[in-house]
Amino acid sequence: MPMPFPAELRRDVIAASRTGEASISRVARYFGISESCLQRWLKIADRDDGLPPPTSGDRGGGGKDESVELRELRRRNKLLEQENEILRRATASFARDVLPQ
């Protein structure tokens, strides 16, 4: 049985794919996971964040009620917090490498 991926890697991959800068297949290839695995992780993360399942009409933007907007804002806030944590860890790592012992 293969070893599961670390939770930290999952968070990083989900954060990278949610930015929308690259396609799901490109993000999956970059992190060395399968595209179906990444899609499953995104589906689980959306469910955990309280987002409705994606449909073809969700991207319209017209007539959204407040609960949908609130869920989207919470999801965006969580994403920004994850990105902030990644940057904080990278900064600490670089500081350890640069500062004298």
JSON list of C-alpha atoms in Angstrom, two decimals:
[
{"chain": "A", "resi": 1, "resn": "MET", "atom": "CA", "xyz": [0.00, 0.00, 0.00]},
{"chain": "A", "resi": 2, "resn": "PRO", "atom": "CA", "xyz": [1.51, 3.37, -0.97]},
{"chain": "A", "resi": 3, "resn": "MET", "atom": "CA", "xyz": [2.25, 5.94, 1.70]},
{"chain": "A", "resi": 4, "resn": "PRO", "atom": "CA", "xyz": [-0.23, 8.84, 1.86]},
{"chain": "A", "resi": 5, "resn": "PHE", "atom": "CA", "xyz": [0.93, 12.29, 0.89]},
{"chain": "A", "resi": 6, "resn": "PRO", "atom": "CA", "xyz": [1.69, 14.62, 3.82]},
{"chain": "A", "resi": 7, "resn": "ALA", "atom": "CA", "xyz": [-1.08, 17.06, 4.79]},
{"chain": "A", "resi": 8, "resn": "GLU", "atom": "CA", "xyz": [1.29, 19.99, 4.23]},
{"chain": "A", "resi": 9, "resn": "LEU", "atom": "CA", "xyz": [1.84, 18.93, 0.61]},
{"chain": "A", "resi": 10, "resn": "ARG", "atom": "CA", "xyz": [-1.91, 18.65, 0.10]},
{"chain": "A", "resi": 11, "resn": "ARG", "atom": "CA", "xyz": [-2.45, 22.18, 1.42]},
{"chain": "A", "resi": 12, "resn": "ASP", "atom": "CA", "xyz": [0.29, 23.55, -0.82]},
{"chain": "A", "resi": 13, "resn": "VAL", "atom": "CA", "xyz": [-1.04, 21.78, -3.91]},
{"chain": "A", "resi": 14, "resn": "ILE", "atom": "CA", "xyz": [-4.63, 22.89, -3.26]},
{"chain": "A", "resi": 15, "resn": "ALA", "atom": "CA", "xyz": [-3.51, 26.48, -2.67]},
{"chain": "A", "resi": 16, "resn": "ALA", "atom": "CA", "xyz": [-1.48, 26.47, -5.89]},
{"chain": "A", "resi": 17, "resn": "SER", "atom": "CA", "xyz": [-4.32, 25.03, -7.96]},
{"chain": "A", "resi": 18, "resn": "ARG", "atom": "CA", "xyz": [-6.93, 27.42, -6.54]},
{"chain": "A", "resi": 19, "resn": "THR", "atom": "CA", "xyz": [-4.98, 30.49, -7.64]},
{"chain": "A", "resi": 20, "resn": "GLY", "atom": "CA", "xyz": [-6.03, 29.68, -11.19]},
{"chain": "A", "resi": 21, "resn": "GLU", "atom": "CA", "xyz": [-2.67, 30.70, -12.66]},
{"chain": "A", "resi": 22, "resn": "ALA", "atom": "CA", "xyz": [-2.07, 27.22, -14.09]},
{"chain": "A", "resi": 23, "resn": "SER", "atom": "CA", "xyz": [-4.30, 24.37, -15.21]},
{"chain": "A", "resi": 24, "resn": "ILE", "atom": "CA", "xyz": [-5.03, 21.43, -12.95]},
{"chain": "A", "resi": 25, "resn": "SER", "atom": "CA", "xyz": [-2.96, 19.12, -15.12]},
{"chain": "A", "resi": 26, "resn": "ARG", "atom": "CA", "xyz": [0.05, 21.47, -14.99]},
{"chain": "A", "resi": 27, "resn": "VAL", "atom": "CA", "xyz": [-0.15, 21.81, -11.18]},
{"chain": "A", "resi": 28, "resn": "ALA", "atom": "CA", "xyz": [-0.49, 18.04, -10.81]},
{"chain": "A", "resi": 29, "resn": "ARG", "atom": "CA", "xyz": [2.52, 17.43, -13.05]},
{"chain": "A", "resi": 30, "resn": "TYR", "atom": "CA", "xyz": [4.59, 20.04, -11.20]},
{"chain": "A", "resi": 31, "resn": "PHE", "atom": "CA", "xyz": [3.94, 18.42, -7.80]},
{"chain": "A", "resi": 32, "resn": "GLY", "atom": "CA", "xyz": [4.28, 14.87, -9.13]},
{"chain": "A", "resi": 33, "resn": "ILE", "atom": "CA", "xyz": [0.75, 13.67, -8.47]},
{"chain": "A", "resi": 34, "resn": "SER", "atom": "CA", "xyz": [-1.95, 12.42, -10.81]},
{"chain": "A", "resi": 35, "resn": "GLU", "atom": "CA", "xyz": [-4.58, 14.76, -12.15]},
{"chain": "A", "resi": 36, "resn": "SER", "atom": "CA", "xyz": [-7.40, 12.61, -10.75]},
{"chain": "A", "resi": 37, "resn": "CYS", "atom": "CA", "xyz": [-5.76, 12.73, -7.31]},
{"chain": "A", "resi": 38, "resn": "LEU", "atom": "CA", "xyz": [-5.64, 16.54, -7.44]},
{"chain": "A", "resi": 39, "resn": "GLN", "atom": "CA", "xyz": [-9.26, 16.74, -8.57]},
{"chain": "A", "resi": 40, "resn": "ARG", "atom": "CA", "xyz": [-10.27, 14.52, -5.65]},
{"chain": "A", "resi": 41, "resn": "TRP", "atom": "CA", "xyz": [-8.29, 16.69, -3.20]},
{"chain": "A", "resi": 42, "resn": "LEU", "atom": "CA", "xyz": [-9.96, 19.82, -4.58]},
{"chain": "A", "resi": 43, "resn": "LYS", "atom": "CA", "xyz": [-13.40, 18.24, -4.28]},
{"chain": "A", "resi": 44, "resn": "ILE", "atom": "CA", "xyz": [-12.72, 17.27, -0.65]},
{"chain": "A", "resi": 45, "resn": "ALA", "atom": "CA", "xyz": [-11.31, 20.74, 0.13]},
{"chain": "A", "resi": 46, "resn": "ASP", "atom": "CA", "xyz": [-14.35, 22.44, -1.42]},
{"chain": "A", "resi": 47, "resn": "ARG", "atom": "CA", "xyz": [-16.65, 20.26, 0.66]},
{"chain": "A", "resi": 48, "resn": "ASP", "atom": "CA", "xyz": [-14.64, 21.01, 3.82]},
{"chain": "A", "resi": 49, "resn": "ASP", "atom": "CA", "xyz": [-14.81, 24.74, 3.06]},
{"chain": "A", "resi": 50, "resn": "GLY", "atom": "CA", "xyz": [-18.57, 24.58, 2.59]},
{"chain": "A", "resi": 51, "resn": "LEU", "atom": "CA", "xyz": [-18.54, 25.33, -1.13]},
{"chain": "A", "resi": 52, "resn": "PRO", "atom": "CA", "xyz": [-21.24, 23.91, -3.38]},
{"chain": "A", "resi": 53, "resn": "PRO", "atom": "CA", "xyz": [-20.16, 21.42, -6.06]},
{"chain": "A", "resi": 54, "resn": "PRO", "atom": "CA", "xyz": [-19.06, 23.29, -9.20]},
{"chain": "A", "resi": 55, "resn": "THR", "atom": "CA", "xyz": [-21.54, 23.49, -12.06]},
{"chain": "A", "resi": 56, "resn": "SER", "atom": "CA", "xyz": [-21.28, 25.04, -15.47]},
{"chain": "A", "resi": 57, "resn": "GLY", "atom": "CA", "xyz": [-23.47, 28.03, -14.48]},
{"chain": "A", "resi": 58, "resn": "ASP", "atom": "CA", "xyz": [-21.59, 29.00, -11.29]},
{"chain": "A", "resi": 59, "resn": "ARG", "atom": "CA", "xyz": [-19.22, 31.39, -13.06]},
{"chain": "A", "resi": 60, "resn": "GLY", "atom": "CA", "xyz": [-21.92, 33.83, -14.19]},
{"chain": "A", "resi": 61, "resn": "GLY", "atom": "CA", "xyz": [-21.67, 36.20, -11.22]},
{"chain": "A", "resi": 62, "resn": "GLY", "atom": "CA", "xyz": [-25.18, 37.63, -11.50]},
{"chain": "A", "resi": 63, "resn": "GLY", "atom": "CA", "xyz": [-27.75, 37.44, -8.69]},
{"chain": "A", "resi": 64, "resn": "LYS", "atom": "CA", "xyz": [-25.67, 35.70, -6.04]},
{"chain": "A", "resi": 65, "resn": "ASP", "atom": "CA", "xyz": [-27.26, 35.63, -2.63]},
{"chain": "A", "resi": 66, "resn": "GLU", "atom": "CA", "xyz": [-25.39, 36.58, 0.54]},
{"chain": "A", "resi": 67, "resn": "SER", "atom": "CA", "xyz": [-24.76, 33.04, 1.77]},
{"chain": "A", "resi": 68, "resn": "VAL", "atom": "CA", "xyz": [-22.97, 32.10, -1.45]},
{"chain": "A", "resi": 69, "resn": "GLU", "atom": "CA", "xyz": [-20.92, 35.27, -1.30]},
{"chain": "A", "resi": 70, "resn": "LEU", "atom": "CA", "xyz": [-20.06, 34.62, 2.36]},
{"chain": "A", "resi": 71, "resn": "ARG", "atom": "CA", "xyz": [-18.90, 31.08, 1.53]},
{"chain": "A", "resi": 72, "resn": "GLU", "atom": "CA", "xyz": [-16.74, 32.41, -1.30]},
{"chain": "A", "resi": 73, "resn": "LEU", "atom": "CA", "xyz": [-15.21, 35.05, 0.98]},
{"chain": "A", "resi": 74, "resn": "ARG", "atom": "CA", "xyz": [-14.46, 32.45, 3.64]},
{"chain": "A", "resi": 75, "resn": "ARG", "atom": "CA", "xyz": [-12.85, 30.21, 1.04]},
{"chain": "A", "resi": 76, "resn": "ARG", "atom": "CA", "xyz": [-10.77, 33.12, -0.26]},
{"chain": "A", "resi": 77, "resn": "ASN", "atom": "CA", "xyz": [-9.75, 34.05, 3.28]},
{"chain": "A", "resi": 78, "resn": "LYS", "atom": "CA", "xyz": [-8.65, 30.47, 3.99]},
{"chain": "A", "resi": 79, "resn": "LEU", "atom": "CA", "xyz": [-6.67, 30.41, 0.73]},
{"chain": "A", "resi": 80, "resn": "LEU", "atom": "CA", "xyz": [-4.91, 33.66, 1.59]},
{"chain": "A", "resi": 81, "resn": "GLU", "atom": "CA", "xyz": [-4.06, 32.35, 5.05]},
{"chain": "A", "resi": 82, "resn": "GLN", "atom": "CA", "xyz": [-2.57, 29.21, 3.49]},
{"chain": "A", "resi": 83, "resn": "GLU", "atom": "CA", "xyz": [-0.51, 31.26, 1.04]},
{"chain": "A", "resi": 84, "resn": "ASN", "atom": "CA", "xyz": [0.65, 33.47, 3.90]},
{"chain": "A", "resi": 85, "resn": "GLU", "atom": "CA", "xyz": [1.77, 30.42, 5.87]},
{"chain": "A", "resi": 86, "resn": "ILE", "atom": "CA", "xyz": [3.71, 29.10, 2.87]},
{"chain": "A", "resi": 87, "resn": "LEU", "atom": "CA", "xyz": [5.49, 32.44, 2.49]},
{"chain": "A", "resi": 88, "resn": "ARG", "atom": "CA", "xyz": [6.20, 32.60, 6.23]},
{"chain": "A", "resi": 89, "resn": "ARG", "atom": "CA", "xyz": [7.81, 29.15, 6.15]},
{"chain": "A", "resi": 90, "resn": "ALA", "atom": "CA", "xyz": [9.84, 30.00, 3.05]},
{"chain": "A", "resi": 91, "resn": "THR", "atom": "CA", "xyz": [11.10, 33.19, 4.68]},
{"chain": "A", "resi": 92, "resn": "ALA", "atom": "CA", "xyz": [12.14, 31.31, 7.80]},
{"chain": "A", "resi": 93, "resn": "SER", "atom": "CA", "xyz": [13.92, 28.72, 5.68]},
{"chain": "A", "resi": 94, "resn": "PHE", "atom": "CA", "xyz": [15.82, 31.38, 3.72]},
{"chain": "A", "resi": 95, "resn": "ALA", "atom": "CA", "xyz": [16.70, 33.23, 6.92]},
{"chain": "A", "resi": 96, "resn": "ARG", "atom": "CA", "xyz": [18.20, 30.06, 8.42]},
{"chain": "A", "resi": 97, "resn": "ASP", "atom": "CA", "xyz": [20.35, 29.60, 5.31]},
{"chain": "A", "resi": 98, "resn": "VAL", "atom": "CA", "xyz": [21.54, 33.20, 5.15]},
{"chain": "A", "resi": 99, "resn": "LEU", "atom": "CA", "xyz": [22.07, 34.21, 8.79]},
{"chain": "A", "resi": 100, "resn": "PRO", "atom": "CA", "xyz": [25.33, 33.15, 10.46]},
{"chain": "A", "resi": 101, "resn": "GLN", "atom": "CA", "xyz": [25.11, 30.50, 13.14]}
]
